[in-house]
mmCIF file of C-alpha atoms and ligand atoms in Angstrom:
data_model
loop_
_atom_site.group_PDB
_atom_site.id
_atom_site.type_symbol
_atom_site.label_atom_id
_atom_site.label_comp_id
_atom_site.label_asym_id
_atom_site.label_seq_id
_atom_site.Cartn_x
_atom_site.Cartn_y
_atom_site.Cartn_z
ATOM 1 C CA MET A 1 -173.264 51.967 50.235
ATOM 2 C CA GLY A 2 -169.720 50.269 52.091
ATOM 3 C CA ALA A 3 -169.209 51.463 56.317
ATOM 4 C CA ALA A 4 -166.793 53.962 56.212
ATOM 5 C CA GLN A 5 -163.625 53.712 56.673
ATOM 6 C CA ARG A 6 -162.593 54.019 60.819
ATOM 7 C CA LEU A 7 -159.236 55.125 60.566
ATOM 8 C CA ALA A 8 -158.985 57.153 57.233
ATOM 9 C CA GLY A 9 -156.066 59.627 56.551
ATOM 10 C CA LYS A 10 -154.933 58.361 59.834
ATOM 11 C CA ILE A 11 -150.849 57.712 60.096
ATOM 12 C CA ALA A 12 -150.288 54.131 62.228
ATOM 13 C CA ILE A 13 -146.858 52.759 63.663
ATOM 14 C CA VAL A 14 -146.948 49.024 64.376
ATOM 15 C CA THR A 15 -144.082 47.415 65.770
ATOM 16 C CA GLY A 16 -142.971 43.382 65.559
ATOM 17 C CA ALA A 17 -145.040 43.770 62.499
ATOM 18 C CA ALA A 18 -143.080 41.117 60.398
ATOM 19 C CA GLY A 19 -145.475 38.632 61.306
ATOM 20 C CA GLY A 20 -148.106 37.634 64.107
ATOM 21 C CA ILE A 21 -150.448 39.468 65.746
ATOM 22 C CA GLY A 22 -148.503 42.866 64.560
ATOM 23 C CA LYS A 23 -148.809 42.110 60.561
ATOM 24 C CA GLU A 24 -152.889 41.343 61.804
ATOM 25 C CA HIS A 25 -153.086 44.765 63.167
ATOM 26 C CA ALA A 26 -150.880 46.423 60.341
ATOM 27 C CA LYS A 27 -153.908 44.081 58.283
ATOM 28 C CA ARG A 28 -156.583 45.920 60.262
ATOM 29 C CA PHE A 29 -155.443 49.052 60.411
ATOM 30 C CA ALA A 30 -155.040 49.025 56.311
ATOM 31 C CA ASP A 31 -157.969 47.878 55.895
ATOM 32 C CA GLU A 32 -159.961 50.937 57.912
ATOM 33 C CA GLY A 33 -158.186 53.375 55.836
ATOM 34 C CA ALA A 34 -155.220 54.312 57.513
ATOM 35 C CA SER A 35 -151.731 54.418 56.029
ATOM 36 C CA VAL A 36 -149.324 51.809 57.935
ATOM 37 C CA VAL A 37 -145.243 51.988 58.930
ATOM 38 C CA ALA A 38 -144.889 48.312 59.562
ATOM 39 C CA LEU A 39 -141.534 48.138 61.693
ATOM 40 C CA ASP A 40 -139.641 44.965 63.462
ATOM 41 C CA ILE A 41 -135.992 44.369 64.061
ATOM 42 C CA ASP A 42 -136.598 42.137 61.149
ATOM 43 C CA GLU A 43 -136.717 44.467 58.540
ATOM 44 C CA GLN A 44 -137.127 41.766 55.676
ATOM 45 C CA GLY A 45 -139.997 41.006 57.251
ATOM 46 C CA ALA A 46 -141.686 44.243 57.660
ATOM 47 C CA GLU A 47 -140.904 45.328 54.628
ATOM 48 C CA SER A 48 -142.891 42.208 53.157
ATOM 49 C CA THR A 49 -145.817 43.038 55.213
ATOM 50 C CA ALA A 50 -146.116 46.489 53.946
ATOM 51 C CA LYS A 51 -146.032 45.444 50.619
ATOM 52 C CA GLU A 52 -148.947 43.048 51.333
ATOM 53 C CA LEU A 53 -151.203 45.565 52.941
ATOM 54 C CA PRO A 54 -154.154 46.812 50.888
ATOM 55 C CA ALA A 55 -154.018 50.410 49.739
ATOM 56 C CA GLY A 56 -157.114 52.668 48.278
ATOM 57 C CA GLY A 57 -156.968 56.385 47.759
ATOM 58 C CA ASP A 58 -154.249 58.506 49.693
ATOM 59 C CA GLN A 59 -152.797 55.505 51.561
ATOM 60 C CA ARG A 60 -148.920 54.763 51.090
ATOM 61 C CA HIS A 61 -147.518 52.101 53.232
ATOM 62 C CA LEU A 62 -143.707 51.973 54.859
ATOM 63 C CA GLY A 63 -141.856 49.076 55.950
ATOM 64 C CA GLY A 64 -138.840 49.401 57.724
ATOM 65 C CA ARG A 65 -136.116 47.980 60.600
ATOM 66 C CA VAL A 66 -136.353 49.532 64.246
ATOM 67 C CA ASP A 67 -134.428 47.584 67.437
ATOM 68 C CA ILE A 68 -136.679 48.964 70.268
ATOM 69 C CA SER A 69 -133.579 48.040 72.903
ATOM 70 C CA SER A 70 -131.956 51.462 71.380
ATOM 71 C CA LEU A 71 -133.543 54.841 71.674
ATOM 72 C CA ALA A 72 -131.909 56.078 68.647
ATOM 73 C CA SER A 73 -133.446 53.451 66.159
ATOM 74 C CA CYS A 74 -136.782 54.762 67.760
ATOM 75 C CA GLN A 75 -135.977 58.214 67.441
ATOM 76 C CA ASP A 76 -134.968 57.613 64.000
ATOM 77 C CA ALA A 77 -137.593 55.363 63.212
ATOM 78 C CA ALA A 78 -140.274 58.291 64.400
ATOM 79 C CA ASP A 79 -138.276 61.349 62.697
ATOM 80 C CA ARG A 80 -138.850 59.160 59.289
ATOM 81 C CA VAL A 81 -142.471 58.753 59.876
ATOM 82 C CA VAL A 82 -142.899 62.375 60.367
ATOM 83 C CA ALA A 83 -140.487 63.398 57.727
ATOM 84 C CA GLU A 84 -142.929 61.273 55.392
ATOM 85 C CA PHE A 85 -146.519 61.914 56.575
ATOM 86 C CA GLY A 86 -146.123 64.913 58.442
ATOM 87 C CA ARG A 87 -147.642 63.460 61.753
ATOM 88 C CA ILE A 88 -148.101 60.225 63.998
ATOM 89 C CA ASP A 89 -151.894 59.881 64.859
ATOM 90 C CA ALA A 90 -151.143 55.854 66.668
ATOM 91 C CA LEU A 91 -148.234 53.354 67.707
ATOM 92 C CA VAL A 92 -149.106 50.053 68.642
ATOM 93 C CA ASN A 93 -146.526 48.889 71.094
ATOM 94 C CA ASN A 94 -146.373 45.144 70.099
ATOM 95 C CA ALA A 95 -143.311 44.189 69.389
ATOM 96 C CA ALA A 96 -141.213 41.765 72.451
ATOM 97 C CA ILE A 97 -139.102 39.317 73.116
ATOM 98 C CA TYR A 98 -141.584 36.387 72.849
ATOM 99 C CA ALA A 99 -140.969 33.268 70.687
ATOM 100 C CA ASN A 100 -137.395 32.524 71.573
ATOM 101 C CA ILE A 101 -137.460 33.351 75.380
ATOM 102 C CA ASP A 102 -135.352 31.082 76.900
ATOM 103 C CA HIS A 103 -136.801 30.005 80.359
ATOM 104 C CA LYS A 104 -133.696 28.409 81.489
ATOM 105 C CA ARG A 105 -131.638 31.445 81.519
ATOM 106 C CA ALA A 106 -131.658 33.559 84.154
ATOM 107 C CA ASP A 107 -128.592 35.084 84.506
ATOM 108 C CA GLU A 108 -128.718 39.124 84.462
ATOM 109 C CA GLU A 109 -127.475 39.652 81.067
ATOM 110 C CA TYR A 110 -130.375 37.746 79.993
ATOM 111 C CA LEU A 111 -133.128 39.453 82.390
ATOM 112 C CA ASP A 112 -131.801 42.653 81.182
ATOM 113 C CA GLN A 113 -131.932 41.967 77.398
ATOM 114 C CA VAL A 114 -135.561 40.638 78.299
ATOM 115 C CA LEU A 115 -136.387 43.450 80.138
ATOM 116 C CA SER A 116 -134.881 46.296 77.513
ATOM 117 C CA VAL A 117 -136.581 45.108 74.846
ATOM 118 C CA ASN A 118 -140.278 44.141 76.749
ATOM 119 C CA MET A 119 -140.238 46.671 79.053
ATOM 120 C CA LEU A 120 -138.443 50.119 78.096
ATOM 121 C CA GLY A 121 -138.832 49.050 74.568
ATOM 122 C CA PRO A 122 -142.879 50.805 74.062
ATOM 123 C CA TRP A 123 -141.306 53.515 76.690
ATOM 124 C CA ARG A 124 -138.330 54.087 73.974
ATOM 125 C CA MET A 125 -141.269 54.037 71.176
ATOM 126 C CA SER A 126 -143.369 56.168 72.840
ATOM 127 C CA LYS A 127 -141.028 58.804 74.208
ATOM 128 C CA ALA A 128 -139.684 59.087 69.985
ATOM 129 C CA VAL A 129 -143.376 59.936 69.171
ATOM 130 C CA VAL A 130 -144.559 61.422 71.745
ATOM 131 C CA PRO A 131 -143.278 65.005 70.543
ATOM 132 C CA ALA A 132 -145.290 65.013 67.672
ATOM 133 C CA MET A 133 -148.743 63.770 68.831
ATOM 134 C CA MET A 134 -148.108 66.678 71.311
ATOM 135 C CA SER A 135 -147.962 69.599 68.717
ATOM 136 C CA GLN A 136 -150.709 67.536 67.113
ATOM 137 C CA ASN A 137 -152.808 67.684 70.553
ATOM 138 C CA SER A 138 -153.591 64.190 69.849
ATOM 139 C CA GLY A 139 -152.554 60.471 69.907
ATOM 140 C CA ARG A 140 -152.891 56.937 70.274
ATOM 141 C CA ILE A 141 -150.849 54.865 72.125
ATOM 142 C CA ILE A 142 -151.474 51.356 72.618
ATOM 143 C CA ASN A 143 -149.374 48.777 74.488
ATOM 144 C CA GLN A 144 -149.437 45.350 74.443
ATOM 145 C CA SER A 145 -148.762 43.298 77.519
ATOM 146 C CA SER A 146 -150.122 39.821 78.171
ATOM 147 C CA ASP A 147 -152.136 37.727 80.770
ATOM 148 C CA ALA A 148 -148.840 36.286 81.669
ATOM 149 C CA ALA A 149 -148.642 39.254 83.695
ATOM 150 C CA LEU A 150 -150.871 38.262 86.370
ATOM 151 C CA MET A 151 -150.110 34.754 86.513
ATOM 152 C CA TYR A 152 -147.201 33.150 88.127
ATOM 153 C CA HIS A 153 -145.491 29.420 89.018
ATOM 154 C CA VAL A 154 -144.922 28.416 92.045
ATOM 155 C CA SER A 155 -141.290 26.532 92.597
ATOM 156 C CA ARG A 156 -141.021 25.378 96.024
ATOM 157 C CA LYS A 157 -137.393 25.015 96.200
ATOM 158 C CA PRO A 158 -135.934 27.106 93.070
ATOM 159 C CA GLU A 159 -132.203 26.717 93.026
ATOM 160 C CA THR A 160 -132.132 30.354 91.997
ATOM 161 C CA LEU A 161 -134.296 33.044 91.033
ATOM 162 C CA PRO A 162 -135.838 31.489 87.997
ATOM 163 C CA ASN A 163 -136.201 33.642 85.148
ATOM 164 C CA PHE A 164 -139.791 35.639 85.073
ATOM 165 C CA ALA A 165 -138.506 37.933 82.798
ATOM 166 C CA TYR A 166 -141.504 37.768 80.604
ATOM 167 C CA ALA A 167 -144.160 38.082 82.615
ATOM 168 C CA TRP A 168 -142.353 40.720 84.682
ATOM 169 C CA SER A 169 -141.848 42.713 81.860
ATOM 170 C CA LYS A 170 -145.796 42.562 81.046
ATOM 171 C CA TYR A 171 -146.911 43.463 84.381
ATOM 172 C CA SER A 172 -144.701 46.983 83.580
ATOM 173 C CA VAL A 173 -145.988 47.416 80.562
ATOM 174 C CA ASN A 174 -149.839 47.639 82.060
ATOM 175 C CA GLY A 175 -148.208 50.007 84.527
ATOM 176 C CA LEU A 176 -146.344 52.081 81.629
ATOM 177 C CA THR A 177 -149.918 52.461 80.409
ATOM 178 C CA LYS A 178 -151.144 53.896 83.310
ATOM 179 C CA PHE A 179 -148.269 56.550 83.865
ATOM 180 C CA MET A 180 -148.262 57.567 80.433
ATOM 181 C CA ALA A 181 -151.798 58.165 80.027
ATOM 182 C CA GLY A 182 -151.612 59.966 83.551
ATOM 183 C CA VAL A 183 -149.093 62.639 82.004
ATOM 184 C CA LEU A 184 -150.297 62.735 77.898
ATOM 185 C CA GLY A 185 -154.134 63.348 78.963
ATOM 186 C CA GLY A 186 -153.119 66.882 78.556
ATOM 187 C CA TYR A 187 -152.357 66.865 74.830
ATOM 188 C CA ASN A 188 -155.592 64.731 73.879
ATOM 189 C CA ILE A 189 -153.283 61.773 73.808
ATOM 190 C CA THR A 190 -154.693 58.261 74.982
ATOM 191 C CA VAL A 191 -152.836 55.395 75.970
ATOM 192 C CA ASN A 192 -154.485 51.939 76.452
ATOM 193 C CA CYS A 193 -152.688 48.208 76.835
ATOM 194 C CA ILE A 194 -154.090 45.104 75.120
ATOM 195 C CA SER A 195 -153.672 42.186 77.115
ATOM 196 C CA PRO A 196 -153.854 38.712 74.881
ATOM 197 C CA GLY A 197 -154.804 35.432 76.248
ATOM 198 C CA MET A 198 -153.172 32.946 74.695
ATOM 199 C CA THR A 199 -153.071 33.382 70.615
ATOM 200 C CA MET A 200 -152.547 31.511 67.872
ATOM 201 C CA THR A 201 -149.366 32.983 66.345
ATOM 202 C CA GLU A 202 -146.349 30.730 64.829
ATOM 203 C CA ALA A 203 -144.401 31.851 68.023
ATOM 204 C CA THR A 204 -146.778 30.343 70.300
ATOM 205 C CA GLN A 205 -146.977 27.374 68.269
ATOM 206 C CA GLN A 206 -142.913 27.267 68.988
ATOM 207 C CA ALA A 207 -143.486 29.083 72.623
ATOM 208 C CA VAL A 208 -146.200 26.549 74.119
ATOM 209 C CA SER A 209 -146.263 22.892 73.797
ATOM 210 C CA PRO A 210 -150.015 21.509 72.467
ATOM 211 C CA ARG A 211 -150.220 19.926 75.999
ATOM 212 C CA MET A 212 -150.098 23.116 77.953
ATOM 213 C CA ALA A 213 -151.969 24.750 75.097
ATOM 214 C CA GLU A 214 -155.278 22.235 75.491
ATOM 215 C CA ARG A 215 -154.551 22.855 79.507
ATOM 216 C CA LEU A 216 -154.659 26.712 79.128
ATOM 217 C CA ASN A 217 -157.683 26.287 77.269
ATOM 218 C CA ALA A 218 -160.063 24.162 78.932
ATOM 219 C CA SER A 219 -159.499 26.190 81.913
ATOM 220 C CA THR A 220 -161.141 29.415 79.874
ATOM 221 C CA PRO A 221 -164.787 30.258 79.525
ATOM 222 C CA LEU A 222 -164.423 30.298 76.087
ATOM 223 C CA GLY A 223 -162.817 27.396 75.739
ATOM 224 C CA ARG A 224 -160.192 27.983 72.975
ATOM 225 C CA ALA A 225 -156.916 30.131 72.206
ATOM 226 C CA MET A 226 -157.497 33.539 70.464
ATOM 227 C CA GLU A 227 -157.040 34.425 66.967
ATOM 228 C CA PRO A 228 -154.529 37.235 66.105
ATOM 229 C CA GLN A 229 -157.933 39.238 64.358
ATOM 230 C CA GLU A 230 -159.405 39.222 67.757
ATOM 231 C CA ILE A 231 -156.658 41.817 69.407
ATOM 232 C CA ALA A 232 -155.977 43.618 65.731
ATOM 233 C CA ALA A 233 -159.925 44.368 66.456
ATOM 234 C CA ALA A 234 -159.144 45.007 69.958
ATOM 235 C CA ALA A 235 -156.577 47.644 68.490
ATOM 236 C CA LEU A 236 -158.423 49.140 65.860
ATOM 237 C CA PHE A 237 -161.573 49.361 68.555
ATOM 238 C CA LEU A 238 -159.090 51.392 70.673
ATOM 239 C CA ALA A 239 -157.254 53.803 68.058
ATOM 240 C CA SER A 240 -160.936 54.758 66.288
ATOM 241 C CA ASP A 241 -163.089 57.721 67.067
ATOM 242 C CA ASP A 242 -165.081 54.959 69.599
ATOM 243 C CA ALA A 243 -162.861 55.203 72.232
ATOM 244 C CA LYS A 244 -161.775 58.639 72.528
ATOM 245 C CA GLY A 245 -162.586 58.484 75.657
ATOM 246 C CA ILE A 246 -160.379 55.863 76.447
ATOM 247 C CA THR A 247 -157.537 56.194 78.449
ATOM 248 C CA GLY A 248 -155.054 54.255 80.768
ATOM 249 C CA GLN A 249 -157.328 51.161 80.748
ATOM 250 C CA ILE A 250 -156.387 47.394 79.842
ATOM 251 C CA LEU A 251 -158.420 45.499 77.482
ATOM 252 C CA TYR A 252 -158.293 41.535 78.388
ATOM 253 C CA VAL A 253 -158.644 39.901 75.288
ATOM 254 C CA ASN A 254 -158.564 36.291 76.254
ATOM 255 C CA GLY A 255 -161.781 34.260 76.309
ATOM 256 C CA GLY A 256 -162.257 35.258 79.836
ATOM 257 C CA ALA A 257 -158.535 33.126 80.714
ATOM 258 C CA VAL A 258 -157.853 36.023 83.755
ATOM 259 C CA MET A 259 -160.610 38.222 85.096
ATOM 260 C CA PRO A 260 -159.071 40.857 86.787
HETATM 261 N N1 NAD B 301 -149.158 35.278 70.897
HETATM 262 C C1 NAD B 301 -149.771 35.235 72.161
HETATM 263 O O1 NAD B 301 -149.975 34.155 72.647
HETATM 264 C C2 NAD B 301 -149.241 36.240 73.059
HETATM 265 C C3 NAD B 301 -150.273 36.608 74.020
HETATM 266 C C4 NAD B 301 -150.188 37.318 74.960
HETATM 267 C C5 NAD B 301 -149.306 38.561 74.948
HETATM 268 N N2 NAD B 301 -148.282 38.557 73.223
HETATM 269 C C6 NAD B 301 -147.900 40.039 73.271
HETATM 270 O O2 NAD B 301 -147.899 39.850 71.531
HETATM 271 C C7 NAD B 301 -147.219 40.469 70.810
HETATM 272 C C8 NAD B 301 -146.649 39.762 69.628
HETATM 273 O O3 NAD B 301 -146.765 38.056 69.825
HETATM 274 P P1 NAD B 301 -146.269 36.836 68.311
HETATM 275 O O4 NAD B 301 -147.576 36.118 69.107
HETATM 276 O O5 NAD B 301 -147.039 37.678 67.238
HETATM 277 O O6 NAD B 301 -144.689 37.233 68.604
HETATM 278 P P2 NAD B 301 -144.223 37.325 67.305
HETATM 279 O O7 NAD B 301 -142.533 36.945 67.875
HETATM 280 O O8 NAD B 301 -144.398 36.576 66.256
HETATM 281 O O9 NAD B 301 -144.090 38.964 67.720
HETATM 282 C C9 NAD B 301 -142.793 39.875 67.976
HETATM 283 C C10 NAD B 301 -142.272 40.412 67.126
HETATM 284 O O10 NAD B 301 -141.837 41.414 67.771
HETATM 285 C C11 NAD B 301 -140.145 41.391 66.999
HETATM 286 N N3 NAD B 301 -139.252 41.798 67.538
HETATM 287 C C12 NAD B 301 -138.425 41.294 68.416
HETATM 288 N N4 NAD B 301 -137.651 42.174 69.433
HETATM 289 C C13 NAD B 301 -137.477 43.452 68.544
HETATM 290 C C14 NAD B 301 -136.614 44.732 68.917
HETATM 291 N N5 NAD B 301 -135.790 44.522 69.791
HETATM 292 N N6 NAD B 301 -136.617 45.659 68.303
HETATM 293 C C15 NAD B 301 -137.989 45.695 66.953
HETATM 294 N N7 NAD B 301 -138.608 44.020 67.004
HETATM 295 C C16 NAD B 301 -138.575 43.061 67.511
HETATM 296 C C17 NAD B 301 -140.082 40.214 66.274
HETATM 297 O O11 NAD B 301 -138.888 39.791 65.021
HETATM 298 C C18 NAD B 301 -141.466 39.461 65.651
HETATM 299 O O12 NAD B 301 -141.873 39.823 64.441
HETATM 300 C C19 NAD B 301 -145.798 40.587 72.025
HETATM 301 O O13 NAD B 301 -146.010 42.057 72.095
HETATM 302 C C20 NAD B 301 -146.677 39.394 72.753
HETATM 303 O O14 NAD B 301 -145.218 39.379 73.991
HETATM 304 C C21 NAD B 301 -148.483 36.959 72.574
#
């Protein structure tokens, strides 16, 4: 007899699911029996992820657009899921500005944009799904921060305050996890966070030079970058019944790169 699927009958939303780690989350959740709503600002990418997902039994997958910098867009997406499926069991807040972040830009307008997506985006999506989870008296919210939250660069004499919005935004995601967990536990909603170390996605190939990647790997106990599947395995665990007693925690999936 095959192993029971760990998310059978569950309805899960994954943001940033057009590619990279988000697509792996969507695949793993679908493999484990969930109906997956793959969302991304890249609508076509999200739709093609949904089409590729395995579907057996009652499983149905949807792909669509969300812009997590807009509460109205998040609300609209959550409303569509409730209209279609009647409930929302899990939300994976994976979307972020990561691949093409411009570290040279440190003007207020740009920082506003990065922080709005990376820091407030997970809050907006959570705000949109929480009413459904509250009425069900159950739910799993899984945020995705980054080991970058715990790192910093030293600039002896910068000409201006540099752009550290990515790390700052992810540090905020760690904090958001704790505050949401505190107030949602009474509704049996758990809120946890995955902090990936460097993970080999197309975005990483764009964002991190081979030299930097080699240096980072060399300073890591396991001596290698993570694979997207390893991050997805952590999300599956946090969404599964096995994690029902875990909330407000940050799970570092990083080969030991940081050990807070
Ligand atoms: N790859 C890594 O090494 C690594 C390490 C630590 C954390 N992370 C985090 O993991 C997540 C996924 O990373 P990835 O490597 O797959 O990168 P990625 O760029 O492939 O994935 C991010 C996705 O978010 C989407 N997105 C961006 N802005 C959006 C918006 N306003 N609304 C909706 N969707 C939007 C993008 O279109 C993209 O599909 C990100 O949160 C990233 O910060 C990645």
